[in-house]
Coordinates of N, CA and C in Angstrom, one line a residue:
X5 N 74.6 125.2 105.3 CA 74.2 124.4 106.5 C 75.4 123.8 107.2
X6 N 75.5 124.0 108.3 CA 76.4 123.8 109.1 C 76.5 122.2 109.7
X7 N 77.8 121.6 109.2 CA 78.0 120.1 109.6 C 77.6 119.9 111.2
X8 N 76.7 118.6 112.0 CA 76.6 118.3 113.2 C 77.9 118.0 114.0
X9 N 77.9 118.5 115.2 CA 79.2 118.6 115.6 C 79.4 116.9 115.9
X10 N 78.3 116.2 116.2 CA 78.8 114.3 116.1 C 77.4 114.0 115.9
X11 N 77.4 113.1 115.0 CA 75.6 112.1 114.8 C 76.4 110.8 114.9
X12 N 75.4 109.6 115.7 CA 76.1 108.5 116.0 C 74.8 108.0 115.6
X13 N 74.9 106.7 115.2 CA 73.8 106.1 114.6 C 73.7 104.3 114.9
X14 N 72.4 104.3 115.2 CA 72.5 102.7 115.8 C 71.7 102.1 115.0
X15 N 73.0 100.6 114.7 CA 72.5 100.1 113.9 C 71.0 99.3 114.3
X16 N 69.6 99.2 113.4 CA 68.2 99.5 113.6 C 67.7 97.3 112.7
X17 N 67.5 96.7 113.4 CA 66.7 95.8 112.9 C 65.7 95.1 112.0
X18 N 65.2 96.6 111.9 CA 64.1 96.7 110.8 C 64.8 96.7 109.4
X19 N 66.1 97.3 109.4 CA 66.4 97.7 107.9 C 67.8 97.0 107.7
X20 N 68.2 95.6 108.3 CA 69.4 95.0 107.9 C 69.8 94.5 106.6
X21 N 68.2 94.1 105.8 CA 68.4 93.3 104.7 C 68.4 95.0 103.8
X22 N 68.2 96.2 103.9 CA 68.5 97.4 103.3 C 70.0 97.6 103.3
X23 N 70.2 98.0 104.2 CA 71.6 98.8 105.0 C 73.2 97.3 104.4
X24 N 72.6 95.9 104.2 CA 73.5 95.1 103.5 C 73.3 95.2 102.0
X25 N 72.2 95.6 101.3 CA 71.9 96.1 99.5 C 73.1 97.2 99.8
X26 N 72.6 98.3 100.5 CA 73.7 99.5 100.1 C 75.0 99.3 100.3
X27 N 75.3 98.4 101.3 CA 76.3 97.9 101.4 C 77.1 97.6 100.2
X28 N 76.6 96.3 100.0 CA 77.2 95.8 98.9 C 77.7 96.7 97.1
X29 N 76.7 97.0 97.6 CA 76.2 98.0 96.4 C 77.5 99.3 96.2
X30 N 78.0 99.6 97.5 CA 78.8 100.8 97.5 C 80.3 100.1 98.0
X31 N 80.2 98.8 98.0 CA 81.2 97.9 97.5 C 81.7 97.7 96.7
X32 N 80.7 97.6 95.4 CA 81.1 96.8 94.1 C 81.8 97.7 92.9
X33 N 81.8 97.4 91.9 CA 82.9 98.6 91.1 C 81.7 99.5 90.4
X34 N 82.7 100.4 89.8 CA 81.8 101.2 88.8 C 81.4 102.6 89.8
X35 N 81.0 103.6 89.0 CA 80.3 104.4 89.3 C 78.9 104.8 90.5
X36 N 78.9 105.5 90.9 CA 77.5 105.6 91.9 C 76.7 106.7 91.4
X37 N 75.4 107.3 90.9 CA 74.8 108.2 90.7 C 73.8 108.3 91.8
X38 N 73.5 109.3 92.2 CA 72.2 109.7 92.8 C 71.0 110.4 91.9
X39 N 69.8 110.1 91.9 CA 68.4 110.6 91.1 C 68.7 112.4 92.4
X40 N 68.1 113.2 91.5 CA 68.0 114.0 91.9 C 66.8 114.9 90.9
X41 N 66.1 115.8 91.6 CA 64.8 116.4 90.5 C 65.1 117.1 89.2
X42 N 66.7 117.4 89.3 CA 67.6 118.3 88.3 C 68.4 117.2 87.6
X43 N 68.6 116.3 87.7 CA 69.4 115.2 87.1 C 69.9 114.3 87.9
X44 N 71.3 113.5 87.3 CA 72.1 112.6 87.8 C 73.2 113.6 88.5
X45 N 73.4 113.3 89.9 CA 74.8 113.4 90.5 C 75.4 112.7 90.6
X46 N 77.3 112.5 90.4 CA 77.7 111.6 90.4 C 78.7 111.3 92.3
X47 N 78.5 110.2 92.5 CA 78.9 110.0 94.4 C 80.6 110.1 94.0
X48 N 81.0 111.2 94.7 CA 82.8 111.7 95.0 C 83.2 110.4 95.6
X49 N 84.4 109.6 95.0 CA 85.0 108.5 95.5 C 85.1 108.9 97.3
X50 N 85.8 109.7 97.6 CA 86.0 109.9 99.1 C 84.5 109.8 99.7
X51 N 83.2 110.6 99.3 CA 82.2 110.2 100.2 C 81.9 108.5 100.3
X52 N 82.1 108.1 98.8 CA 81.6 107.0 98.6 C 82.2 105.9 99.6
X53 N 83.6 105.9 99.8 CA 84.0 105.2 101.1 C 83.9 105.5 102.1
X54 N 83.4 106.6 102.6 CA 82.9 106.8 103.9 C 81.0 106.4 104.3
X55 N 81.1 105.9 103.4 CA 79.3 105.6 103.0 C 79.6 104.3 103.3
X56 N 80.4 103.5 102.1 CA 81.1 101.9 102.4 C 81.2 101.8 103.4
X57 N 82.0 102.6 104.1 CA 82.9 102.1 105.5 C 81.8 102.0 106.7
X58 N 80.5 103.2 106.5 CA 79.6 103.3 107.4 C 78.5 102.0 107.4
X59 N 78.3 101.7 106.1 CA 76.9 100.5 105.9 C 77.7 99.0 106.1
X60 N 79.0 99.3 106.2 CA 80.0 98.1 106.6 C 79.7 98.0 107.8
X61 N 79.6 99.0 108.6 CA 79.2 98.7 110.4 C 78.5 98.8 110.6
X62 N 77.5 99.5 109.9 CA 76.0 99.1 110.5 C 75.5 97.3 110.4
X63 N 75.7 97.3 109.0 CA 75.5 95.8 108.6 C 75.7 95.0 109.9
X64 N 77.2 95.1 109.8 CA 78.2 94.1 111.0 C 77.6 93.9 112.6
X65 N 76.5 94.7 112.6 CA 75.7 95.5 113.9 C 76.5 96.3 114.6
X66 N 77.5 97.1 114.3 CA 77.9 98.0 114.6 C 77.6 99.5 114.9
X67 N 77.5 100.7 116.1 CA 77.0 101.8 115.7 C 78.2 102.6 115.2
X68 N 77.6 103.9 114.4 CA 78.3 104.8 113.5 C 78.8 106.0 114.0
X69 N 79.9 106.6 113.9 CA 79.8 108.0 114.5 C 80.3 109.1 113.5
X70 N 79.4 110.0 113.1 CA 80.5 110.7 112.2 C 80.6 112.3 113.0
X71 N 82.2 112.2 112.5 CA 82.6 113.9 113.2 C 83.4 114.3 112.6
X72 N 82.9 115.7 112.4 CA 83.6 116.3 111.5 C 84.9 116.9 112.2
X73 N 86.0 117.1 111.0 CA 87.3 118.0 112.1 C 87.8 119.1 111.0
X74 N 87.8 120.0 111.9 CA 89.2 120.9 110.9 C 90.3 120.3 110.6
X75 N 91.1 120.6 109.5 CA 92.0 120.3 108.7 C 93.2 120.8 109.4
X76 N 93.1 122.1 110.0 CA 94.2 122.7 111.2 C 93.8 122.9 112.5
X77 N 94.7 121.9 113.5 CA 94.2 121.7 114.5 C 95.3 122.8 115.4
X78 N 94.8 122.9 117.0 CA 95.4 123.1 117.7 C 95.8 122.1 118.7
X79 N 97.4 122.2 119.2 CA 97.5 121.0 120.1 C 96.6 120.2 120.6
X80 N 96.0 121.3 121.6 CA 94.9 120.5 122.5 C 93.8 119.4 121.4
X81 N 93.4 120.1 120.6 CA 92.9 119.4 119.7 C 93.0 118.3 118.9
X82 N 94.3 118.3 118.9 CA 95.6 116.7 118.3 C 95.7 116.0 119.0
X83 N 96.1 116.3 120.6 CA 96.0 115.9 121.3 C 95.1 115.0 122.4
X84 N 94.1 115.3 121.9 CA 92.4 114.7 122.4 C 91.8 113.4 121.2
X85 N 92.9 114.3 119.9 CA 92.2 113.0 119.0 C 93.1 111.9 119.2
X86 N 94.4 112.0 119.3 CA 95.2 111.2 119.3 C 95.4 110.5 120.8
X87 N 94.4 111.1 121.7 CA 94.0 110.6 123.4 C 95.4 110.6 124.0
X88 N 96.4 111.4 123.8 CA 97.6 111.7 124.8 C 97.0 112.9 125.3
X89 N 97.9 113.5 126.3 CA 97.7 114.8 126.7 C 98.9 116.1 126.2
X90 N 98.0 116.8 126.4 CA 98.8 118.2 125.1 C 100.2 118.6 125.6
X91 N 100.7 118.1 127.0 CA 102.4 117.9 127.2 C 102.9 117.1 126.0
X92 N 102.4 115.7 126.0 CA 103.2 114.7 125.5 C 102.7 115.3 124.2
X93 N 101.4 115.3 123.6 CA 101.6 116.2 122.2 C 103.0 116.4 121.5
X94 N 103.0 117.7 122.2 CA 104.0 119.0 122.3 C 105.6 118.2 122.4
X95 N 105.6 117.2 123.1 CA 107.1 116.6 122.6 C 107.2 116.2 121.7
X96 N 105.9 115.3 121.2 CA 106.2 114.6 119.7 C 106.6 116.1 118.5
X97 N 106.0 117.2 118.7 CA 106.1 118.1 118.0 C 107.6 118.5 117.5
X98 N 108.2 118.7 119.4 CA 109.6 119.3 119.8 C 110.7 118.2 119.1
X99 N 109.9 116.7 119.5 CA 111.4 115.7 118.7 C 111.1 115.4 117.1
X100 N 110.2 116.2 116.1 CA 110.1 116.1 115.1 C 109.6 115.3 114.4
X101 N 108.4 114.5 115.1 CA 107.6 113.2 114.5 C 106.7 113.7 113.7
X102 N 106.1 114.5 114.7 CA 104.8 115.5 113.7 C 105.3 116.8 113.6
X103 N 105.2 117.2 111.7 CA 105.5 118.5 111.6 C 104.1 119.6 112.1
X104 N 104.8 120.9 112.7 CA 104.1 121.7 112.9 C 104.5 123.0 112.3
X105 N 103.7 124.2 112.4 CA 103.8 125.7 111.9 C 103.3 126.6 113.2
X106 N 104.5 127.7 113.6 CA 103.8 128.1 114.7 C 103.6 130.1 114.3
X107 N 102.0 130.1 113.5 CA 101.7 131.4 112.6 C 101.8 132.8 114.0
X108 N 102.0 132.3 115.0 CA 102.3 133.4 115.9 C 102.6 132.7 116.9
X109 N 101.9 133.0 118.4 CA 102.7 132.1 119.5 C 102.0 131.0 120.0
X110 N 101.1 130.4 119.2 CA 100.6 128.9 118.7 C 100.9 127.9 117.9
X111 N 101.3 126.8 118.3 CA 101.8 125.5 117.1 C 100.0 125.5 116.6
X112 N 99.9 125.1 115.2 CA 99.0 124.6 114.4 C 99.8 123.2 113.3
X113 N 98.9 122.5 113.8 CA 98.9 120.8 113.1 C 98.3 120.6 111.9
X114 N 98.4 119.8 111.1 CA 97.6 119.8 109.8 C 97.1 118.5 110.2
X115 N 95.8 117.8 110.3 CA 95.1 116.7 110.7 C 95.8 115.8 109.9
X116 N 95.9 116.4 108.6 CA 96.7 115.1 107.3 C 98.0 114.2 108.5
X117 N 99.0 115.1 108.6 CA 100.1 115.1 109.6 C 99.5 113.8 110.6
X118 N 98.4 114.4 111.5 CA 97.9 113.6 113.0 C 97.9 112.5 111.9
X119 N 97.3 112.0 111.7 CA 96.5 111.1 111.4 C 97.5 109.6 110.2
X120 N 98.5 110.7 109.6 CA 99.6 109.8 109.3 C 100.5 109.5 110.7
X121 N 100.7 110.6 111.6 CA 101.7 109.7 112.6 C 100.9 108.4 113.2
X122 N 99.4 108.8 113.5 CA 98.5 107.3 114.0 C 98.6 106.6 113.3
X123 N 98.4 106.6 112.2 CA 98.8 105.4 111.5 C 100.2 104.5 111.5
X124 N 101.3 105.4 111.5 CA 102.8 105.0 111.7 C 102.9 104.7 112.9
X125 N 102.3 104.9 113.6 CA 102.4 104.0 115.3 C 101.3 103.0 115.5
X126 N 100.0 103.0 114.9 CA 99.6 101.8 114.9 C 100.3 100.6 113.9
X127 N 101.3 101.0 113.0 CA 101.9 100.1 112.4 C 103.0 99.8 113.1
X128 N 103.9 100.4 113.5 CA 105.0 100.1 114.7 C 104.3 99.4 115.4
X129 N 103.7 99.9 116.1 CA 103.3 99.0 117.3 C 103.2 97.5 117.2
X130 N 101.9 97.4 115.7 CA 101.8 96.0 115.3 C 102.8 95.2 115.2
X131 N 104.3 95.7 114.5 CA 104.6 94.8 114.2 C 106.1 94.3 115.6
X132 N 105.8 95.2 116.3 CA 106.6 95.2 117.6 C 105.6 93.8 118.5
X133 N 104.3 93.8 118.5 CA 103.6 92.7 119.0 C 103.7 91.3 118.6
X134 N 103.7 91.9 117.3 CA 104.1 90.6 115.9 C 105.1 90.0 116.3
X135 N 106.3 90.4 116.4 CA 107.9 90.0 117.0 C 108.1 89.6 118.3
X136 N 107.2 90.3 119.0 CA 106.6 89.4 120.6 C 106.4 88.1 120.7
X137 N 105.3 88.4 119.8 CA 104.4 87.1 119.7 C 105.7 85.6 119.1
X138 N 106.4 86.3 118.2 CA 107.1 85.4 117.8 C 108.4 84.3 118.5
X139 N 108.9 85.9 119.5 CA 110.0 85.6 120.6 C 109.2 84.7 121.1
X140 N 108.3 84.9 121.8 CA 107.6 83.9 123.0 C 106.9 82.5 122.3
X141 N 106.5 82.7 121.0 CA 106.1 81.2 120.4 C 107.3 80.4 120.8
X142 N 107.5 79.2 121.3 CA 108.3 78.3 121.1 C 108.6 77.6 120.1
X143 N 109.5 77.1 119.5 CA 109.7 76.5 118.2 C 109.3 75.1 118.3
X144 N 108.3 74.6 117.2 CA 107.5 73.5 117.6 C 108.6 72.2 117.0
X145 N 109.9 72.6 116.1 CA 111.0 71.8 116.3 C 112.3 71.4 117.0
X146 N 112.0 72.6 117.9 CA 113.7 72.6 119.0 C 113.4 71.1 119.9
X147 N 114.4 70.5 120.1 CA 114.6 69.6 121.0 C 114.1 69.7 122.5
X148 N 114.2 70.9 122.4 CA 113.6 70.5 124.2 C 112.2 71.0 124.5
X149 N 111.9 71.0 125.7 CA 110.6 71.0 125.9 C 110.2 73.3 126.3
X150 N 111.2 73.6 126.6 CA 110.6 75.1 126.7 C 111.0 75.5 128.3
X151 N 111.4 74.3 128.7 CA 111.7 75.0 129.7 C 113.7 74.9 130.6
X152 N 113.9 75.1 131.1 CA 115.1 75.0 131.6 C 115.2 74.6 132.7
X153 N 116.1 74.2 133.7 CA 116.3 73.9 134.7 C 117.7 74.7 135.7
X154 N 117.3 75.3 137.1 CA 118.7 76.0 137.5 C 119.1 75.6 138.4
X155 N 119.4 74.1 138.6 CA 119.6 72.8 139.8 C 120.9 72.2 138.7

């Protein structure tokens, strides 16, 4: 059976005090089994936090989206997840941020790759804001008041 290409799911009123049990439940430690008519299955750590992470926002009243991706992407495809356009892509490829493999006369991405450089620029970035934030805080012990005069 073939994965949906996106299911989005809104979180539903009726089932808050449910959807916070499983929550918690796929929070806490230990093992997860599922009843099944053949026995116990045991829940794969990776589904299990994508289960966490989803009854985390439904709870929160959040909606859900799951989509699935190939593992090897093509530009255009990296470039849609990562919401640049497949020029700018294609430079990050050329100046070496993200490794690529080109099996004929197409670059192919390994999503692992995308998804570490998002992360390495959502952490740059942060802490570039962080250091912003810091320059422009005034120091609540300097002697003067913050501003200057050019009279």
């Amino acid at each position: 059976m073939a994965a949906p290409l996106m299911h989005t799911v809104l979180p539903a009123s009726d089932d808050e005090d449910d959807v916070a049990a499983v929550r918690d439940l796929l929070a806490g430690p230990g093992r997860i089994a599922l009843s099944t008519p053949n026995g116990e299955i045991t829940l794969p750590e990776h589904l299990r936090r994508i289960l966490a992470d989803a009854a985390a926002a439904l709870a929160d009243g959040q909606a859900v989206t799951v989509e699935p991706h190939r593992t090897v992407l093509t530009t255009s495809e990296a470039a849609e997840l990562l919401g640049i356009s497949r020029p700018t892509f294609v430079r990050l490829l050329e100046s070496g941020k993200i490794p690529y493999t080109s099996p004929g006369r197409h670059r192919r991405v390994e999503l692992a790759d995308v998804l570490a450089f998002q992360q390495r620029e959502r952490t740059r970035r942060r802490q570039v804001l962080d250091e912003m934030a810091r320059e422009a805080t005034p120091d609540p012990h300097s002697a003067t008041d913050g501003f200057t005069s050019t009279r």
